[in-house]
PDB file of C-alpha atoms and ligand atoms in Angstrom:
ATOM      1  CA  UNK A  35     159.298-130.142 222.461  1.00 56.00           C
ATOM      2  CA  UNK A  36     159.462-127.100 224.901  1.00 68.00           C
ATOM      3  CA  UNK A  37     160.263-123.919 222.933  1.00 74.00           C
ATOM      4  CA  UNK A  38     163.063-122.745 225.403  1.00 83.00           C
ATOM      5  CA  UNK A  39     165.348-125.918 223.944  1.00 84.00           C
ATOM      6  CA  UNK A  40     165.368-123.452 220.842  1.00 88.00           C
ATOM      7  CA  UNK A  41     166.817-120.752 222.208  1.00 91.00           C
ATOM      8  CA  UNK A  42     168.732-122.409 224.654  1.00 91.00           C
ATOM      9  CA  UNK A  43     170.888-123.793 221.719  1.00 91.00           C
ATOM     10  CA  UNK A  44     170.765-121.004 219.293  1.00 93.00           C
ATOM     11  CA  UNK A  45     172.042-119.134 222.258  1.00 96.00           C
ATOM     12  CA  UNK A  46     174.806-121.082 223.449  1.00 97.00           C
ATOM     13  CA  UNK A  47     176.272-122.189 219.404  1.00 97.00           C
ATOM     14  CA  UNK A  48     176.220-118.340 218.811  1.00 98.00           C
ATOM     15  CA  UNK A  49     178.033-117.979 221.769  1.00 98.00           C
ATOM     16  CA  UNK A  50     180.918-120.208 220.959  1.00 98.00           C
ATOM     17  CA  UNK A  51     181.057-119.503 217.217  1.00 98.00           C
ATOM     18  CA  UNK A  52     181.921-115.936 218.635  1.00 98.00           C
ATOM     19  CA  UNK A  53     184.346-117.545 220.864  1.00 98.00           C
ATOM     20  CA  UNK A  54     185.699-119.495 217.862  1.00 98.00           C
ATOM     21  CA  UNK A  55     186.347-116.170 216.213  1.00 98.00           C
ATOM     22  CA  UNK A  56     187.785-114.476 218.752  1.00 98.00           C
ATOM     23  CA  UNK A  57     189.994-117.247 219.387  1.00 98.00           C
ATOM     24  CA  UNK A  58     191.225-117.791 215.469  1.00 98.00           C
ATOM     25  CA  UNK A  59     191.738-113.902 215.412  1.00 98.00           C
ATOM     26  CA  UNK A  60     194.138-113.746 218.466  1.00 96.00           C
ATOM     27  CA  UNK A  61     195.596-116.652 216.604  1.00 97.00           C
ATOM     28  CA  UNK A  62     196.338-115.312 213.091  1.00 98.00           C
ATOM     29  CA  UNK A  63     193.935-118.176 211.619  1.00 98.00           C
ATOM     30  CA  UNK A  64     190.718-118.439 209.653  1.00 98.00           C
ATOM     31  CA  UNK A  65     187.652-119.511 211.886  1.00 97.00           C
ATOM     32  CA  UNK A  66     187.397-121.437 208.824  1.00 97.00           C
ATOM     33  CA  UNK A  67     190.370-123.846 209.893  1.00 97.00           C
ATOM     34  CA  UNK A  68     188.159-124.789 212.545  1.00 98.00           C
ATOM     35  CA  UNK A  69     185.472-127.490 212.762  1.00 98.00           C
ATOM     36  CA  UNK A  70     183.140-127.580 215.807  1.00 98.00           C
ATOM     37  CA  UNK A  71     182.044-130.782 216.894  1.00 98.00           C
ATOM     38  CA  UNK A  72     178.624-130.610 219.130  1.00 98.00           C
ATOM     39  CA  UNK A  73     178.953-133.519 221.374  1.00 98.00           C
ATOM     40  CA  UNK A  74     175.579-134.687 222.509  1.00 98.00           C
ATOM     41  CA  UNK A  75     176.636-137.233 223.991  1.00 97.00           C
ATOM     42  CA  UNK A  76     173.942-138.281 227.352  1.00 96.00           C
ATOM     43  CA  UNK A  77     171.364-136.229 225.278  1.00 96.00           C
ATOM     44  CA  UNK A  78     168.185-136.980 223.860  1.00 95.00           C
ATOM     45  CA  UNK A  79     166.344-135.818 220.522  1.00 95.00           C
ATOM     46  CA  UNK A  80     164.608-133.049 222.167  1.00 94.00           C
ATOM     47  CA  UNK A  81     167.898-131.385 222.864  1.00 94.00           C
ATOM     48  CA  UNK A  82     169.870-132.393 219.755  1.00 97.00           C
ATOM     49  CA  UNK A  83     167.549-131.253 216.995  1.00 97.00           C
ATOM     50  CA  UNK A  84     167.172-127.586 218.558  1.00 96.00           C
ATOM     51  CA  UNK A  85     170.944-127.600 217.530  1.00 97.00           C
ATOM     52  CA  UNK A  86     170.546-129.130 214.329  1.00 97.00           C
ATOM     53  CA  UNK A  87     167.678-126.425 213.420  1.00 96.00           C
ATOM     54  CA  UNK A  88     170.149-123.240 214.503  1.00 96.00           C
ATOM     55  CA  UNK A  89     172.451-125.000 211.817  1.00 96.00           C
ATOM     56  CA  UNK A  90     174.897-127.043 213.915  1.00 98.00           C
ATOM     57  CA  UNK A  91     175.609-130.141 211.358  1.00 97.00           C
ATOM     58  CA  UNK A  92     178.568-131.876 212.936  1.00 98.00           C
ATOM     59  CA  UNK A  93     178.107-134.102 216.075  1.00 98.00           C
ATOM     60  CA  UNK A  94     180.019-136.145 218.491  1.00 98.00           C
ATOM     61  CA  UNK A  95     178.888-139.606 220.330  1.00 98.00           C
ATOM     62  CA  UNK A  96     181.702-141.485 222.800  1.00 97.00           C
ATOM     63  CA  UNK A  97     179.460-144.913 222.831  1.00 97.00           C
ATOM     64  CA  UNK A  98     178.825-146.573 220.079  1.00 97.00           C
ATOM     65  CA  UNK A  99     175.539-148.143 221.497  1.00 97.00           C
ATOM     66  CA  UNK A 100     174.364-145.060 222.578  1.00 97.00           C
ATOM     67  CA  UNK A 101     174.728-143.737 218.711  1.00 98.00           C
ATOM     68  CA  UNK A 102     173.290-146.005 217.552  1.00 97.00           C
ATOM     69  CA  UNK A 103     170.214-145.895 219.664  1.00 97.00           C
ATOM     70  CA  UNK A 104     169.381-142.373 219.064  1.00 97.00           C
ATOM     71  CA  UNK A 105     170.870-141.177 215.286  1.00 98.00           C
ATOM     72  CA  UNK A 106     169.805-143.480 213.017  1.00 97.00           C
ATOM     73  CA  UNK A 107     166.340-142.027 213.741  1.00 97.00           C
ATOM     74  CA  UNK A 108     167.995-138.439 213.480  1.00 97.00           C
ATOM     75  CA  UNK A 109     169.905-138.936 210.281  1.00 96.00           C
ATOM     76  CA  UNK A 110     166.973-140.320 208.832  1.00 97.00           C
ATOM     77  CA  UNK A 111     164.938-136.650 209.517  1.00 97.00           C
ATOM     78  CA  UNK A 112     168.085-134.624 209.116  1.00 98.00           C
ATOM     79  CA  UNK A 113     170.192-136.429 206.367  1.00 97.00           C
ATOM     80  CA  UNK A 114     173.113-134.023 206.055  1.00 97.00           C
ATOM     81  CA  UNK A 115     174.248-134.347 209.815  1.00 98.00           C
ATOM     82  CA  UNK A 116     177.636-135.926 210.019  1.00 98.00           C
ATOM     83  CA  UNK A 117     178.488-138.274 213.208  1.00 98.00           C
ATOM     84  CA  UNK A 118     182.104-138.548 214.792  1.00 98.00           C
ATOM     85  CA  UNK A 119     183.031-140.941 216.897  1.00 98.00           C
ATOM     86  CA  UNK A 120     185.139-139.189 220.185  1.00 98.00           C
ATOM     87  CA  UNK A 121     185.434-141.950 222.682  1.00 98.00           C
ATOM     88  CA  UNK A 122     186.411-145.656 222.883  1.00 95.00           C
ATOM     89  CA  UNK A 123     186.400-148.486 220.545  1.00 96.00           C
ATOM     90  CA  UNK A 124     186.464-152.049 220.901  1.00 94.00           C
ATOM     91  CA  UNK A 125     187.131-153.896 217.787  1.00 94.00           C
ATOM     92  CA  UNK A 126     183.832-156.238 218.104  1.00 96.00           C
ATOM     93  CA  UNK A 127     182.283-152.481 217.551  1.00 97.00           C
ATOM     94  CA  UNK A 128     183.863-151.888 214.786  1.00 98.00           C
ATOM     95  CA  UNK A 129     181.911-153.118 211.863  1.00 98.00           C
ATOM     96  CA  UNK A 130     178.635-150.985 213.857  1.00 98.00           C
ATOM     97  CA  UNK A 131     180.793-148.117 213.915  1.00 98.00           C
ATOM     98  CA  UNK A 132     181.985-147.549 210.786  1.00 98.00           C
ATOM     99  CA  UNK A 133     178.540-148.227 209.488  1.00 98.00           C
ATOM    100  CA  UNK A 134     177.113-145.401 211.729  1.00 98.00           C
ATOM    101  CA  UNK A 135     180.029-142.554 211.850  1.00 98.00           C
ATOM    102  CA  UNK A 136     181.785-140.474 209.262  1.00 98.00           C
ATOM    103  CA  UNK A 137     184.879-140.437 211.322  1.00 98.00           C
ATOM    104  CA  UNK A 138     186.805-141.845 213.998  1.00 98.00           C
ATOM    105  CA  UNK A 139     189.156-140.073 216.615  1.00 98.00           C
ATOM    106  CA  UNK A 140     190.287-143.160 219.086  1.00 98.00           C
ATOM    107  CA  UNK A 141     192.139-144.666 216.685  1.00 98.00           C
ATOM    108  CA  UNK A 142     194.717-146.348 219.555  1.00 98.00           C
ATOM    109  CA  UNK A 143     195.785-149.595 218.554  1.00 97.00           C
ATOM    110  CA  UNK A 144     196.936-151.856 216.029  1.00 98.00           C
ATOM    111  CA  UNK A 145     193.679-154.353 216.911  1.00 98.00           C
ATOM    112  CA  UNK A 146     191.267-151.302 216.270  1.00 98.00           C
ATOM    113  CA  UNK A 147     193.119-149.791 213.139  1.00 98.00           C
ATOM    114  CA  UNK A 148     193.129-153.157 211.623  1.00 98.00           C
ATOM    115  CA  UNK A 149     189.097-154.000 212.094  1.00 98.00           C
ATOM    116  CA  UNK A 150     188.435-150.388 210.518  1.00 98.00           C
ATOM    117  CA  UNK A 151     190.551-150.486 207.936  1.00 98.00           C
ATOM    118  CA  UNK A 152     188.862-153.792 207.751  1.00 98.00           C
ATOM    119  CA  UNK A 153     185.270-152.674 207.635  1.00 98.00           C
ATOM    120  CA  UNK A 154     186.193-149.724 205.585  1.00 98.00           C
ATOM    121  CA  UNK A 155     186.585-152.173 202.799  1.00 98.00           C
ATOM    122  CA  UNK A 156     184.017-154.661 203.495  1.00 98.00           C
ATOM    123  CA  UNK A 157     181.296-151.946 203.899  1.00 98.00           C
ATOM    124  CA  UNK A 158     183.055-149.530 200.834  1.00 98.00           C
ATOM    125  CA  UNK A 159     182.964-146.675 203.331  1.00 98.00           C
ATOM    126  CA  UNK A 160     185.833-143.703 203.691  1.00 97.00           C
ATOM    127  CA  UNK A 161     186.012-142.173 207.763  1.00 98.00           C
ATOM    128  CA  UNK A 162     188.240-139.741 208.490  1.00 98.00           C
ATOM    129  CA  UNK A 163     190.275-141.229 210.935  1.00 98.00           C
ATOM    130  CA  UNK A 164     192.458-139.616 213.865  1.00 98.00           C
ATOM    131  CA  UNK A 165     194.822-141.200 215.756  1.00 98.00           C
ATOM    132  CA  UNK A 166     194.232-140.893 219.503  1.00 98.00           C
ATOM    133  CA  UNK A 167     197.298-140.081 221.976  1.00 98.00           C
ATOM    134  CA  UNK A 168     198.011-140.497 225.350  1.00 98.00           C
ATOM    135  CA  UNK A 169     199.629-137.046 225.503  1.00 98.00           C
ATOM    136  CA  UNK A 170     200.137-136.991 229.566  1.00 98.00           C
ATOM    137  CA  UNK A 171     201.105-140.579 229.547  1.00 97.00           C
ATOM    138  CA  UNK A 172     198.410-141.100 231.944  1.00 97.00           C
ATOM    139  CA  UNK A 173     198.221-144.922 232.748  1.00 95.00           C
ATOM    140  CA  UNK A 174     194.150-145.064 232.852  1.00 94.00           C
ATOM    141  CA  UNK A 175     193.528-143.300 229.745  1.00 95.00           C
ATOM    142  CA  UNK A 176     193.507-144.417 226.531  1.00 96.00           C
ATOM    143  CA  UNK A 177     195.761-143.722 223.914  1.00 98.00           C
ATOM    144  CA  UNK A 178     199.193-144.512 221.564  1.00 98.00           C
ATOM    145  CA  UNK A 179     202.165-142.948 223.873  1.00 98.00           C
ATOM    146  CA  UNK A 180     204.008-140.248 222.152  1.00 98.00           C
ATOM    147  CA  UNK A 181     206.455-141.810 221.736  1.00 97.00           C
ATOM    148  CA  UNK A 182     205.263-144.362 219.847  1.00 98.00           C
ATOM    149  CA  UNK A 183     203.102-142.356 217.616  1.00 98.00           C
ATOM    150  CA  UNK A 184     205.028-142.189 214.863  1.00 98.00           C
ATOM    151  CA  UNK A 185     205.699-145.917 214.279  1.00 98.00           C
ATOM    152  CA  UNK A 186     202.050-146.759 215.286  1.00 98.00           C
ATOM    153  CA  UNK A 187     201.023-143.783 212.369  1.00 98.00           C
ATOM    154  CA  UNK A 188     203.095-145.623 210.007  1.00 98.00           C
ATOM    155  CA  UNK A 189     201.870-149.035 210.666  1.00 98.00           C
ATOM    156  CA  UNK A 190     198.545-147.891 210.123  1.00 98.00           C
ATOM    157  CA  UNK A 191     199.711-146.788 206.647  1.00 98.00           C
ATOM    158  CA  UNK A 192     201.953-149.649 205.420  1.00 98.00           C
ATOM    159  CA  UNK A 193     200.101-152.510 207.457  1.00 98.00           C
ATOM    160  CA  UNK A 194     196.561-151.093 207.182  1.00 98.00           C
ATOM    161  CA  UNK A 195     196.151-149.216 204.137  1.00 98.00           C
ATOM    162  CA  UNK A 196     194.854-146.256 206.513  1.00 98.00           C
ATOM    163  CA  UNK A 197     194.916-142.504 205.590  1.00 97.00           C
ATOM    164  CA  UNK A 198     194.996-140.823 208.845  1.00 98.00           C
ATOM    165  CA  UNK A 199     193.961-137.393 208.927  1.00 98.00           C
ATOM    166  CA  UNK A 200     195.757-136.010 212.195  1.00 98.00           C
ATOM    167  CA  UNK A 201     196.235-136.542 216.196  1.00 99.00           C
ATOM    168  CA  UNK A 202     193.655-136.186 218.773  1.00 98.00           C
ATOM    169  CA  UNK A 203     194.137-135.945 222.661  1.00 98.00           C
ATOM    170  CA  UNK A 204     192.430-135.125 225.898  1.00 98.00           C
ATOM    171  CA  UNK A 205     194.814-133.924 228.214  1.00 98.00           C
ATOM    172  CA  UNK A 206     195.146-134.378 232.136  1.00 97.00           C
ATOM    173  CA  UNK A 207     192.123-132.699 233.947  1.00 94.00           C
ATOM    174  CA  UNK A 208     194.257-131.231 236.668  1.00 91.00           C
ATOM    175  CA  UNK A 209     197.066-129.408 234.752  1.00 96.00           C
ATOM    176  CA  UNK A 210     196.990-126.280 232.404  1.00 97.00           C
ATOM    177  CA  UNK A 211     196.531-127.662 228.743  1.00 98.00           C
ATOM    178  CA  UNK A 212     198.552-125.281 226.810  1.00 98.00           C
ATOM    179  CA  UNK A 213     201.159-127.576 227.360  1.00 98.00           C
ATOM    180  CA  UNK A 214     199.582-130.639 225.933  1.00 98.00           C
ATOM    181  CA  UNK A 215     198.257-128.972 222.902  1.00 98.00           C
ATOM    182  CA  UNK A 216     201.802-127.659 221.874  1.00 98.00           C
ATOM    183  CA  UNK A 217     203.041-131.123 222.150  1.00 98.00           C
ATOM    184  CA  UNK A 218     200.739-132.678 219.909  1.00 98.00           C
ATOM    185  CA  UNK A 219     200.724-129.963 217.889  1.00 98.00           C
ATOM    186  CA  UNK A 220     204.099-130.642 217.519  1.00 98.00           C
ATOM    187  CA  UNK A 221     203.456-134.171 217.254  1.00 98.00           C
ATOM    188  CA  UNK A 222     201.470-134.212 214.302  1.00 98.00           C
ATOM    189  CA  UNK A 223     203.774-131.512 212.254  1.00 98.00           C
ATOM    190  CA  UNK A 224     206.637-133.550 212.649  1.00 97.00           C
ATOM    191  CA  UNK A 225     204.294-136.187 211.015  1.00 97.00           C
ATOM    192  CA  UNK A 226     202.976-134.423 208.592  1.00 98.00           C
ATOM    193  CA  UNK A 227     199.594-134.472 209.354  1.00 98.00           C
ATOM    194  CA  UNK A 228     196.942-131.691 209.349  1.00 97.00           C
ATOM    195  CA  UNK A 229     194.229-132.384 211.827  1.00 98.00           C
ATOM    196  CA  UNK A 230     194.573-132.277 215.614  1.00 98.00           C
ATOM    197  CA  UNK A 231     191.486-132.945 217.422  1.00 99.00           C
ATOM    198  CA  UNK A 232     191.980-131.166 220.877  1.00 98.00           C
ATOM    199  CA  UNK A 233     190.204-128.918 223.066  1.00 98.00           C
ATOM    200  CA  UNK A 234     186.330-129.323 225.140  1.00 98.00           C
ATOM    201  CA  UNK A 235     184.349-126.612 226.798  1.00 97.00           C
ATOM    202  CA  UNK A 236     186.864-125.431 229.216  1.00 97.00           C
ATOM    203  CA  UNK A 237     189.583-125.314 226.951  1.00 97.00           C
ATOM    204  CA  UNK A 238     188.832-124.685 223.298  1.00 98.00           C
ATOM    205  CA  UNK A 239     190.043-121.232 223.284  1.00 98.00           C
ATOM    206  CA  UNK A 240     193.685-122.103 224.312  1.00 98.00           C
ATOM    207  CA  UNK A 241     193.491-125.529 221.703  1.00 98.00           C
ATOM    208  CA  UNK A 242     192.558-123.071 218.624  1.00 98.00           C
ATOM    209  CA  UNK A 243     195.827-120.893 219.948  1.00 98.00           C
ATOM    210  CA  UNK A 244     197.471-123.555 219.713  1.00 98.00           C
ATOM    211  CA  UNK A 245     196.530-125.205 216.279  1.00 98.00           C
ATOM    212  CA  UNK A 246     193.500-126.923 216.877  1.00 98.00           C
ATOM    213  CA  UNK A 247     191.463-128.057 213.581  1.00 98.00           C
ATOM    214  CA  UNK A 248     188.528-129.911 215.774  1.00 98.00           C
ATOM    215  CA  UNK A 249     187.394-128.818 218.780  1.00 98.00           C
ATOM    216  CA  UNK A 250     184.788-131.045 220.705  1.00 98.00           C
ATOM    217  CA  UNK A 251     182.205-128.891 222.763  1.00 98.00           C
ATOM    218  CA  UNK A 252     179.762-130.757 224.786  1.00 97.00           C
ATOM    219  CA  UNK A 253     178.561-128.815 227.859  1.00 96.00           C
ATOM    220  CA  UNK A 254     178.953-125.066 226.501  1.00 96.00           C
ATOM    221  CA  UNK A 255     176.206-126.152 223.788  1.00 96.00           C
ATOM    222  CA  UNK A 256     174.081-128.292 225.923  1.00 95.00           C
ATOM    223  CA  UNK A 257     174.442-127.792 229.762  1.00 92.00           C
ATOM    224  CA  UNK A 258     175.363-129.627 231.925  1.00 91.00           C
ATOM    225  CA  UNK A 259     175.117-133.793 231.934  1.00 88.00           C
ATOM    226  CA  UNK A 260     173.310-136.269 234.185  1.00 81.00           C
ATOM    227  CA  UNK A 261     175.138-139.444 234.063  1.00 72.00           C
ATOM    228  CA  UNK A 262     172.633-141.036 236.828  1.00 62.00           C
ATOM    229  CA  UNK A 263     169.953-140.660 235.061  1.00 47.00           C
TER     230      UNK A 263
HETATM  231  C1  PLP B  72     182.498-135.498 226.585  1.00 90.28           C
HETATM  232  C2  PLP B  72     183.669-135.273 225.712  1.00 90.28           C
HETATM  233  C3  PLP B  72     183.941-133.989 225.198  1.00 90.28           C
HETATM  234  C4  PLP B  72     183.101-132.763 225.507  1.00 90.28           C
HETATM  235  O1  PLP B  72     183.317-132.365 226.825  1.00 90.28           O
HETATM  236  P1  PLP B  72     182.707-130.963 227.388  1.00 90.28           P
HETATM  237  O2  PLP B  72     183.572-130.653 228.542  1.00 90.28           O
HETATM  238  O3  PLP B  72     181.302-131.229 227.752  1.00 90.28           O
HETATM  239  O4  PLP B  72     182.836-129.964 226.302  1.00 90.28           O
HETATM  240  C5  PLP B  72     185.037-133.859 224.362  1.00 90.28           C
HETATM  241  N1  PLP B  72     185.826-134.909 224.045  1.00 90.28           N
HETATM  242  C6  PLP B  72     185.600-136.144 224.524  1.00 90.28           C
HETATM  243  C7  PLP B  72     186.502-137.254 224.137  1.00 90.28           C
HETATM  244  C8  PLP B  72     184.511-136.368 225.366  1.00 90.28           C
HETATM  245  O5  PLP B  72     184.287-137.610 225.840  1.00 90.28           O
END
């Protein structure tokens, strides 16, 4: 494994942790408040365990088949690593990904809440579970619609038996975010609900400013990805 994959990652998680305080300072909040999720997804092993080494323990996947492919292996060398899932979930996935992740942000739809909460029982497993919504009501990406958040939240409760630990969104690519985060932000305290799951590499910053528990930083760690690969 080439040596500069150490560095490289030490580097870069540094980099953002100093960010991340920076951020929660201008804020008011604890750096504490905030969890950093390394997404690796497109990523191999050789890139993902100089990360793990520098002490990053919490990572995020958007394919379930892709997980499961490379962590197992992982988990098995580094057993304290915690997986979130951050991208879409079909419900004949569900049983594999409850089995493989310690939390779930795509919650989106009835069908999906009800196979976890599902699995959850069959397998005696506890995910944290976000619910994921469509915050620019943007008709190709996924999502609950804001305004149906709250009665999809409580379904998930009454119907489902579900805890759900807060809101997650990814907002339009083309627009400033601030926007976006306040709403959900908003969102979520008019629901009660403590976690909001918002804010990548080119936005974190303005996400923690805005309330952000979980940010999910893929590139800023890793570099850049090669989808043709
Ligand atoms: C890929 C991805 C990220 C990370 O994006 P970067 O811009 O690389 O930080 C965050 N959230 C979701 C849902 C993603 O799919």
């Amino acid at each position: 494994m080439p040596m500069e994959n150490y560095t490289f990652a030490r580097e870069n998680l540094a980099q953002i942790s100093d960010r991340i305080g920076d951020a929660a300072a201008h804020a008011g909040r604890s750096p504490e408040d905030i969890t950093l999720i390394a997404v690796s997804k497109t990523f191999e092993a050789d890139a993902i365990i100089p990360a793990i080494e520098a002490g990053q323990a919490l990572f995020g996947e958007n394919r379930v088949q892709e997980a499961k492919a490379k962590w197992p292996a992982l988990r098995g060398r580094y057993p304290a690593v915690k997986l979130h899932l951050i991208g879409p979930l079909q419900s004949n996935k569900a049983k594999e990904a409850v089995a493989l992740f310690d939390a779930i942000h795509t919650i989106d739809r009835p069908k999906i809440a009800r196979a976890i909460a599902a699995e959850m029982v069959a397998q005696e497993r506890m995910l944290e579970l976000f619910v994921q919504v469509n915050i620019g009501g943007e008709p190709q990406k996924a999502g609950i619609a804001p305004d149906d958040t709250d009665a999809f939240v409580g379904q998930c409760h009454d119907e489902f038996g579900l805890e759900i630990a807060g809101l997650m969104c990814i907002p339009p690519v083309d627009e400033p975010p601030e926007p976006f985060f306040e709403r959900l932000a908003a969102l979520a305290a008019g629901l009660g609900l403590g976690g909001l799951s918002m804010g990548m590499s080119a936005d974190f910053e303005s996400a923690i400013r805005s309330g952000a528990t979980h940010i999910r930083v893929g590139s800023a760690i890793f570099g850049g990805r090669d989808y043709t690969g």
